[in-house]
């Protein structure tokens, strides 16, 4: 099935980024969220990113308008009936995702692939609530989506080769580099990244060094573009904790235990950049 029109569910940081990249690559995008104001907020971020590209003379104003014109808002999951592909980027909560996938399975035409941008929930479990587990797959973009080249393409236990091949090709058409991964807790990205971040938090918890020092070591010594604690703030400390819990539970191995300081900061509402305070302060 040719993919010309896709639905992106969730107009937040990830969904908005996916919608932008898809529209930039020429796809028609139905951007779905619970409320019109969430979609307007997402569209405003996309417009701002595109304006920056206009200022930098990478695209013309007309192109910016054309890209925005390819994104139409939707607050009804039944609109999935009119698309060739769906990618879901809603909250990282299995109950919410299951509800969305049940509704999508009813609305979307037979054979339409339903992808999830989940950063750590099992693809196999999401697929199992649908009548088309062979057409369910993980399509995990990295943040910020317009900048990061990677897409992890995650095969659930039932994902067919045809589904994988279609999503692999779609990711390339969106200008990304897909990497094939089998369904396992944290996939590759978060299984490797989050324990490093958690260990950086242990360094602060145990008084080994300040957050500034930890980040400097990893930036200047390992050439990371952001230190692990700045990156944790950027991802969201609640998300970091949720991913560590998935790894801890999924592998039943104490090496993935979340640092108590991470738990304490999340309990305090210090969630990183989005709440104005995490390991660092944000205006
Ligand atoms: N949206 C769109 N574009 C953005 C952006 C955003 N949120 N943030 C930065 N950019 C663009 C800038 O416009 C700039 O573009 P140009 O080069 O075209 O001018 C470019 O990115 C570089 O930005 P800056 O010069 O402002 O800053 P920088 O050089 O420090 O780069 C960064 C910013 C790309 C975010 C870089 O710091 C970086 O790569 N950080 C690490 C990001 C990372 O690890 N992401 C993965 C997070 S984990 C994840 O996503 C998985 C998960 O499930 C949790």
CSV table of C-alpha atoms and ligand atoms in Angstrom, one decimal:
chain,number,residue,atom,x,y,z
A,1,UNK,CA,0.0,0.0,0.0
A,2,UNK,CA,1.4,3.4,-1.0
A,3,UNK,CA,1.8,5.8,2.0
A,4,UNK,CA,0.7,9.3,1.2
A,5,UNK,CA,-1.4,10.3,4.2
A,6,UNK,CA,-0.4,9.5,7.7
A,7,UNK,CA,-1.9,10.1,11.1
A,8,UNK,CA,0.3,11.2,14.0
A,9,UNK,CA,-1.3,10.8,17.4
A,10,UNK,CA,-0.1,13.3,20.0
A,11,UNK,CA,1.0,16.8,19.2
A,12,UNK,CA,3.6,17.1,22.0
A,13,UNK,CA,7.3,17.3,21.7
A,14,UNK,CA,7.7,13.9,19.9
A,15,UNK,CA,4.4,13.9,17.9
A,16,UNK,CA,4.9,17.4,16.7
A,17,UNK,CA,8.4,16.6,15.6
A,18,UNK,CA,7.3,13.5,13.7
A,19,UNK,CA,4.5,15.6,12.1
A,20,UNK,CA,7.0,18.2,11.0
A,21,UNK,CA,9.4,15.7,9.5
A,22,UNK,CA,6.7,13.8,7.7
A,23,UNK,CA,5.2,17.0,6.2
A,24,UNK,CA,8.7,18.2,5.2
A,25,UNK,CA,9.1,14.9,3.3
A,26,UNK,CA,5.9,15.6,1.4
A,27,UNK,CA,3.4,13.5,3.3
A,28,UNK,CA,-0.1,14.7,4.2
A,29,UNK,CA,-0.4,14.6,8.0
A,30,UNK,CA,-3.4,14.3,10.2
A,31,UNK,CA,-2.2,15.5,13.6
A,32,UNK,CA,-4.4,14.1,16.3
A,33,UNK,CA,-4.7,15.1,20.0
A,34,UNK,CA,-7.3,15.2,22.7
A,35,UNK,CA,-8.0,18.9,22.5
A,36,UNK,CA,-7.7,21.5,19.7
A,37,UNK,CA,-5.4,23.7,21.9
A,38,UNK,CA,-2.9,20.9,22.2
A,39,UNK,CA,-2.7,20.7,18.4
A,40,UNK,CA,-2.4,24.5,18.1
A,41,UNK,CA,0.5,24.4,20.6
A,42,UNK,CA,2.2,21.7,18.6
A,43,UNK,CA,1.6,23.6,15.3
A,44,UNK,CA,3.1,26.7,16.8
A,45,UNK,CA,6.3,24.9,17.7
A,46,UNK,CA,6.5,23.5,14.1
A,47,UNK,CA,5.9,26.9,12.6
A,48,UNK,CA,8.6,28.4,14.8
A,49,UNK,CA,11.1,25.6,13.7
A,50,UNK,CA,10.2,26.3,10.1
A,51,UNK,CA,10.6,30.1,10.5
A,52,UNK,CA,14.1,29.4,11.8
A,53,UNK,CA,14.8,27.4,8.6
A,54,UNK,CA,13.4,30.4,6.5
A,55,UNK,CA,15.7,32.8,8.4
A,56,UNK,CA,18.6,30.5,7.7
A,57,UNK,CA,17.6,30.5,4.0
A,58,UNK,CA,17.2,26.8,4.0
A,59,UNK,CA,13.6,27.0,2.8
A,60,UNK,CA,11.5,29.7,1.2
A,61,UNK,CA,8.5,31.2,2.9
A,62,UNK,CA,6.2,29.5,0.3
A,63,UNK,CA,7.8,26.1,1.3
A,64,UNK,CA,7.1,26.8,4.9
A,65,UNK,CA,3.5,27.5,4.1
A,66,UNK,CA,3.2,24.4,2.0
A,67,UNK,CA,4.6,22.2,4.8
A,68,UNK,CA,2.2,23.7,7.3
A,69,UNK,CA,-0.6,23.3,4.8
A,70,UNK,CA,0.0,19.6,4.7
A,71,UNK,CA,-0.8,19.2,8.4
A,72,UNK,CA,-4.5,19.1,9.3
A,73,UNK,CA,-5.8,18.9,12.9
A,74,UNK,CA,-8.0,16.1,14.2
A,75,UNK,CA,-9.5,15.3,17.6
A,76,UNK,CA,-11.2,12.1,16.5
A,77,UNK,CA,-9.4,8.8,16.3
A,78,UNK,CA,-12.0,7.7,13.8
A,79,UNK,CA,-10.2,10.0,11.3
A,80,UNK,CA,-7.7,7.1,11.0
A,81,UNK,CA,-10.2,5.6,8.5
A,82,UNK,CA,-8.8,8.0,5.9
A,83,UNK,CA,-5.0,7.4,6.3
A,84,UNK,CA,-2.5,4.9,5.0
A,85,UNK,CA,-0.3,4.7,8.1
A,86,UNK,CA,-0.6,5.7,11.8
A,87,UNK,CA,2.2,6.5,14.3
A,88,UNK,CA,1.2,7.0,17.9
A,89,UNK,CA,3.2,9.4,20.2
A,90,UNK,CA,0.8,9.8,23.1
A,91,UNK,CA,1.6,9.4,26.8
A,92,UNK,CA,3.9,6.6,27.9
A,93,UNK,CA,1.2,4.7,29.6
A,94,UNK,CA,0.1,1.2,28.6
A,95,UNK,CA,-3.5,1.8,29.5
A,96,UNK,CA,-3.7,4.9,27.4
A,97,UNK,CA,-1.8,3.3,24.5
A,98,UNK,CA,-4.0,0.1,24.6
A,99,UNK,CA,-7.2,2.3,24.4
A,100,UNK,CA,-5.8,4.2,21.4
A,101,UNK,CA,-4.7,1.0,19.6
A,102,UNK,CA,-8.1,-0.6,20.1
A,103,UNK,CA,-9.8,2.5,18.6
A,104,UNK,CA,-7.3,2.6,15.8
A,105,UNK,CA,-7.7,-1.1,15.0
A,106,UNK,CA,-11.5,-0.4,14.6
A,107,UNK,CA,-11.1,2.8,12.5
A,108,UNK,CA,-8.1,2.1,10.2
A,109,UNK,CA,-8.6,0.1,7.0
A,110,UNK,CA,-7.4,-3.5,7.0
A,111,UNK,CA,-3.7,-3.7,6.3
A,112,UNK,CA,-2.9,-0.2,7.5
A,113,UNK,CA,0.2,-0.3,9.7
A,114,UNK,CA,-0.1,1.0,13.3
A,115,UNK,CA,3.2,2.2,14.7
A,116,UNK,CA,4.0,3.4,18.2
A,117,UNK,CA,6.8,5.8,19.1
A,118,UNK,CA,7.0,4.3,22.6
A,119,UNK,CA,10.4,4.7,24.2
A,120,UNK,CA,10.2,1.5,26.3
A,121,UNK,CA,6.8,-0.1,26.5
A,122,UNK,CA,6.6,-3.6,24.9
A,123,UNK,CA,5.5,-3.5,21.2
A,124,UNK,CA,4.2,-7.1,21.5
A,125,UNK,CA,1.8,-6.1,24.3
A,126,UNK,CA,0.5,-3.0,22.4
A,127,UNK,CA,0.0,-5.3,19.3
A,128,UNK,CA,-1.9,-7.9,21.3
A,129,UNK,CA,-4.9,-5.6,21.9
A,130,UNK,CA,-5.4,-5.3,18.1
A,131,UNK,CA,-6.7,-7.8,15.5
A,132,UNK,CA,-3.7,-7.1,13.3
A,133,UNK,CA,-0.5,-7.7,15.5
A,134,UNK,CA,1.4,-8.5,12.3
A,135,UNK,CA,0.9,-4.8,11.2
A,136,UNK,CA,1.9,-3.3,14.6
A,137,UNK,CA,5.5,-2.1,15.0
A,138,UNK,CA,7.7,0.3,17.0
A,139,UNK,CA,8.9,3.5,15.3
A,140,UNK,CA,11.0,5.2,17.9
A,141,UNK,CA,12.2,8.7,17.0
A,142,UNK,CA,14.8,10.6,19.0
A,143,UNK,CA,14.4,14.0,20.5
A,144,UNK,CA,14.6,16.6,19.0
A,145,UNK,CA,13.0,14.7,16.1
A,146,UNK,CA,13.8,17.3,13.3
A,147,UNK,CA,17.5,17.0,14.2
A,148,UNK,CA,18.3,13.4,15.2
A,149,UNK,CA,18.9,11.0,12.3
A,150,UNK,CA,18.0,7.8,14.1
A,151,UNK,CA,14.7,5.8,14.1
A,152,UNK,CA,14.7,2.5,16.0
A,153,UNK,CA,12.3,0.2,14.2
A,154,UNK,CA,11.2,-2.4,16.7
A,155,UNK,CA,9.7,-5.7,15.7
A,156,UNK,CA,7.1,-7.2,18.0
A,157,UNK,CA,6.9,-11.0,18.2
A,158,UNK,CA,4.2,-11.0,15.5
A,159,UNK,CA,5.4,-8.1,13.3
A,160,UNK,CA,5.6,-9.3,9.7
A,161,UNK,CA,8.6,-8.8,7.3
A,162,UNK,CA,6.3,-6.8,5.0
A,163,UNK,CA,5.4,-4.4,7.9
A,164,UNK,CA,9.1,-4.0,8.8
A,165,UNK,CA,10.1,-3.3,5.2
A,166,UNK,CA,7.4,-0.7,4.8
A,167,UNK,CA,8.3,1.2,8.0
A,168,UNK,CA,12.1,0.9,7.1
A,169,UNK,CA,11.3,2.5,3.7
A,170,UNK,CA,9.1,5.2,5.3
A,171,UNK,CA,11.8,6.2,7.8
A,172,UNK,CA,14.2,6.6,4.9
A,173,UNK,CA,11.7,8.6,3.0
A,174,UNK,CA,11.4,10.9,6.0
A,175,UNK,CA,15.2,11.4,5.8
A,176,UNK,CA,16.0,9.2,8.8
A,177,UNK,CA,18.3,6.3,9.3
A,178,UNK,CA,16.3,3.2,10.6
A,179,UNK,CA,17.9,0.6,12.8
A,180,UNK,CA,16.3,-2.8,13.2
A,181,UNK,CA,15.7,-3.9,16.8
A,182,UNK,CA,13.8,-6.8,18.4
A,183,UNK,CA,11.3,-6.1,21.2
A,184,UNK,CA,13.2,-6.1,24.5
A,185,UNK,CA,13.0,-3.7,27.5
A,186,UNK,CA,14.4,-0.3,26.5
A,187,UNK,CA,15.2,-1.6,23.0
A,188,UNK,CA,18.8,-0.5,22.3
A,189,UNK,CA,18.7,3.3,22.8
A,190,UNK,CA,17.3,3.4,26.3
A,191,UNK,CA,18.9,0.2,27.5
A,192,UNK,CA,22.2,1.8,26.9
A,193,UNK,CA,21.5,5.5,27.5
A,194,UNK,CA,19.4,5.3,30.7
A,195,UNK,CA,21.8,3.2,32.8
A,196,UNK,CA,24.5,5.8,32.0
A,197,UNK,CA,22.2,8.6,33.1
A,198,UNK,CA,21.2,6.7,36.2
A,199,UNK,CA,24.9,6.2,37.0
A,200,UNK,CA,25.5,9.9,36.6
A,201,UNK,CA,22.8,10.5,39.1
A,202,UNK,CA,24.4,8.1,41.5
A,203,UNK,CA,27.6,10.1,41.2
A,204,UNK,CA,25.7,13.2,42.5
A,205,UNK,CA,23.7,11.1,45.1
A,206,UNK,CA,26.9,9.7,46.5
A,207,UNK,CA,28.7,13.1,46.6
A,208,UNK,CA,31.3,12.0,44.1
A,209,UNK,CA,30.9,15.3,42.2
A,210,UNK,CA,28.5,18.1,41.4
A,211,UNK,CA,26.1,17.9,38.4
A,212,UNK,CA,28.2,20.5,36.6
A,213,UNK,CA,31.3,18.3,37.1
A,214,UNK,CA,29.6,15.1,35.9
A,215,UNK,CA,28.4,16.8,32.8
A,216,UNK,CA,31.8,18.4,32.1
A,217,UNK,CA,33.5,15.1,32.2
A,218,UNK,CA,31.2,13.5,29.7
A,219,UNK,CA,31.1,16.5,27.4
A,220,UNK,CA,34.8,17.3,27.4
A,221,UNK,CA,36.1,13.8,27.9
A,222,UNK,CA,33.7,11.7,25.8
A,223,UNK,CA,32.5,14.3,23.3
A,224,UNK,CA,28.9,14.0,24.3
A,225,UNK,CA,26.9,17.0,22.9
A,226,UNK,CA,25.1,17.3,26.2
A,227,UNK,CA,26.2,16.0,29.6
A,228,UNK,CA,24.0,13.1,31.0
A,229,UNK,CA,22.3,15.3,33.6
A,230,UNK,CA,21.5,18.0,31.1
A,231,UNK,CA,20.2,15.3,28.9
A,232,UNK,CA,18.1,13.8,31.7
A,233,UNK,CA,16.6,17.2,32.3
A,234,UNK,CA,15.9,17.5,28.6
A,235,UNK,CA,14.2,14.0,28.4
A,236,UNK,CA,12.3,14.7,31.6
A,237,UNK,CA,13.2,13.1,35.0
A,238,UNK,CA,9.7,11.4,35.2
A,239,UNK,CA,10.4,9.8,31.8
A,240,UNK,CA,13.9,8.7,32.9
A,241,UNK,CA,12.4,7.1,36.0
A,242,UNK,CA,9.7,5.4,34.1
A,243,UNK,CA,12.3,3.9,31.7
A,244,UNK,CA,14.5,2.7,34.5
A,245,UNK,CA,11.4,1.1,36.1
A,246,UNK,CA,10.7,-0.7,32.8
A,247,UNK,CA,14.4,-2.0,32.6
A,248,UNK,CA,14.4,-3.0,36.3
A,249,UNK,CA,11.1,-4.9,36.1
A,250,UNK,CA,11.7,-6.3,32.6
A,251,UNK,CA,15.2,-7.8,33.4
A,252,UNK,CA,14.6,-8.3,37.1
A,253,UNK,CA,18.2,-7.3,37.6
A,254,UNK,CA,19.3,-4.9,40.4
A,255,UNK,CA,21.9,-3.3,38.1
A,256,UNK,CA,18.9,-1.3,36.7
A,257,UNK,CA,17.6,0.0,40.1
A,258,UNK,CA,16.7,3.6,39.8
A,259,UNK,CA,18.8,6.0,41.9
A,260,UNK,CA,16.9,7.1,45.0
A,261,UNK,CA,17.8,10.7,44.1
A,262,UNK,CA,16.0,10.4,40.8
A,263,UNK,CA,12.9,9.1,42.7
A,264,UNK,CA,13.1,11.9,45.2
A,265,UNK,CA,13.4,14.6,42.5
A,266,UNK,CA,10.4,13.3,40.6
A,267,UNK,CA,8.4,13.2,43.8
A,268,UNK,CA,9.4,16.8,44.4
A,269,UNK,CA,8.0,17.7,41.0
A,270,UNK,CA,11.5,18.5,39.7
A,271,UNK,CA,11.1,17.0,36.3
A,272,UNK,CA,13.8,18.9,34.4
A,273,UNK,CA,13.4,21.5,31.7
A,274,UNK,CA,9.7,21.2,31.4
A,275,UNK,CA,9.1,22.0,35.1
A,276,UNK,CA,11.8,24.7,35.2
A,277,UNK,CA,14.0,22.7,37.6
A,278,UNK,CA,15.9,19.4,37.5
A,279,UNK,CA,19.6,19.0,38.0
A,280,UNK,CA,19.8,22.5,36.6
A,281,UNK,CA,17.5,25.5,36.6
A,282,UNK,CA,15.6,26.8,33.5
A,283,UNK,CA,14.1,30.2,33.2
B,1,LIG,N1,13.7,21.3,17.6
B,1,LIG,C1,14.2,21.5,16.3
B,1,LIG,N2,15.5,21.9,16.1
B,1,LIG,C2,16.3,22.0,17.1
B,1,LIG,C3,15.9,21.8,18.5
B,1,LIG,C4,14.5,21.4,18.6
B,1,LIG,N3,14.0,21.2,19.9
B,1,LIG,N4,16.9,22.0,19.3
B,1,LIG,C5,18.0,22.3,18.5
B,1,LIG,N5,17.6,22.3,17.2
B,1,LIG,C6,18.5,22.6,16.1
B,1,LIG,C7,19.0,24.0,16.1
B,1,LIG,O1,18.1,24.9,15.4
B,1,LIG,C8,20.3,23.9,15.3
B,1,LIG,O2,20.0,23.8,13.9
B,1,LIG,P1,21.0,24.4,12.8
B,1,LIG,O3,22.3,23.6,13.0
B,1,LIG,O4,20.3,24.0,11.6
B,1,LIG,O5,21.1,25.8,13.1
B,1,LIG,C9,20.8,22.5,15.7
B,1,LIG,O6,19.7,21.8,16.2
B,1,LIG,C10,21.9,22.6,16.8
B,1,LIG,O7,21.3,23.4,17.9
B,1,LIG,P2,22.1,24.4,18.8
B,1,LIG,O8,23.3,24.9,18.0
B,1,LIG,O9,21.2,25.3,19.4
B,1,LIG,O10,22.6,23.5,20.0
B,1,LIG,P3,23.5,22.2,20.0
B,1,LIG,O11,24.6,22.2,19.0
B,1,LIG,O12,23.8,22.0,21.4
B,1,LIG,O13,22.5,21.0,19.5
B,1,LIG,C11,21.2,19.3,20.2
B,1,LIG,C12,21.4,20.8,20.2
B,1,LIG,C13,21.0,18.8,18.8
B,1,LIG,C14,19.9,19.0,21.0
B,1,LIG,C15,22.4,18.6,20.8
B,1,LIG,O14,22.7,19.1,22.1
B,1,LIG,C16,22.3,17.1,21.0
B,1,LIG,O15,22.5,16.3,20.1
B,1,LIG,N6,22.0,16.7,22.3
B,1,LIG,C17,21.7,15.3,22.6
B,1,LIG,C18,20.4,14.9,22.1
B,1,LIG,C19,20.0,13.5,22.5
B,1,LIG,O16,20.8,12.7,23.0
B,1,LIG,N7,18.8,13.1,22.1
B,1,LIG,C20,18.3,11.8,22.4
B,1,LIG,C21,17.5,11.9,23.7
B,1,LIG,S1,17.0,10.3,24.2
B,1,LIG,C22,15.6,10.1,23.3
B,1,LIG,O17,15.1,10.9,22.6
B,1,LIG,C23,15.1,8.7,23.4
B,1,LIG,C24,14.2,8.5,24.5
B,1,LIG,O18,13.3,7.6,24.3
B,1,LIG,C25,14.2,9.1,25.8
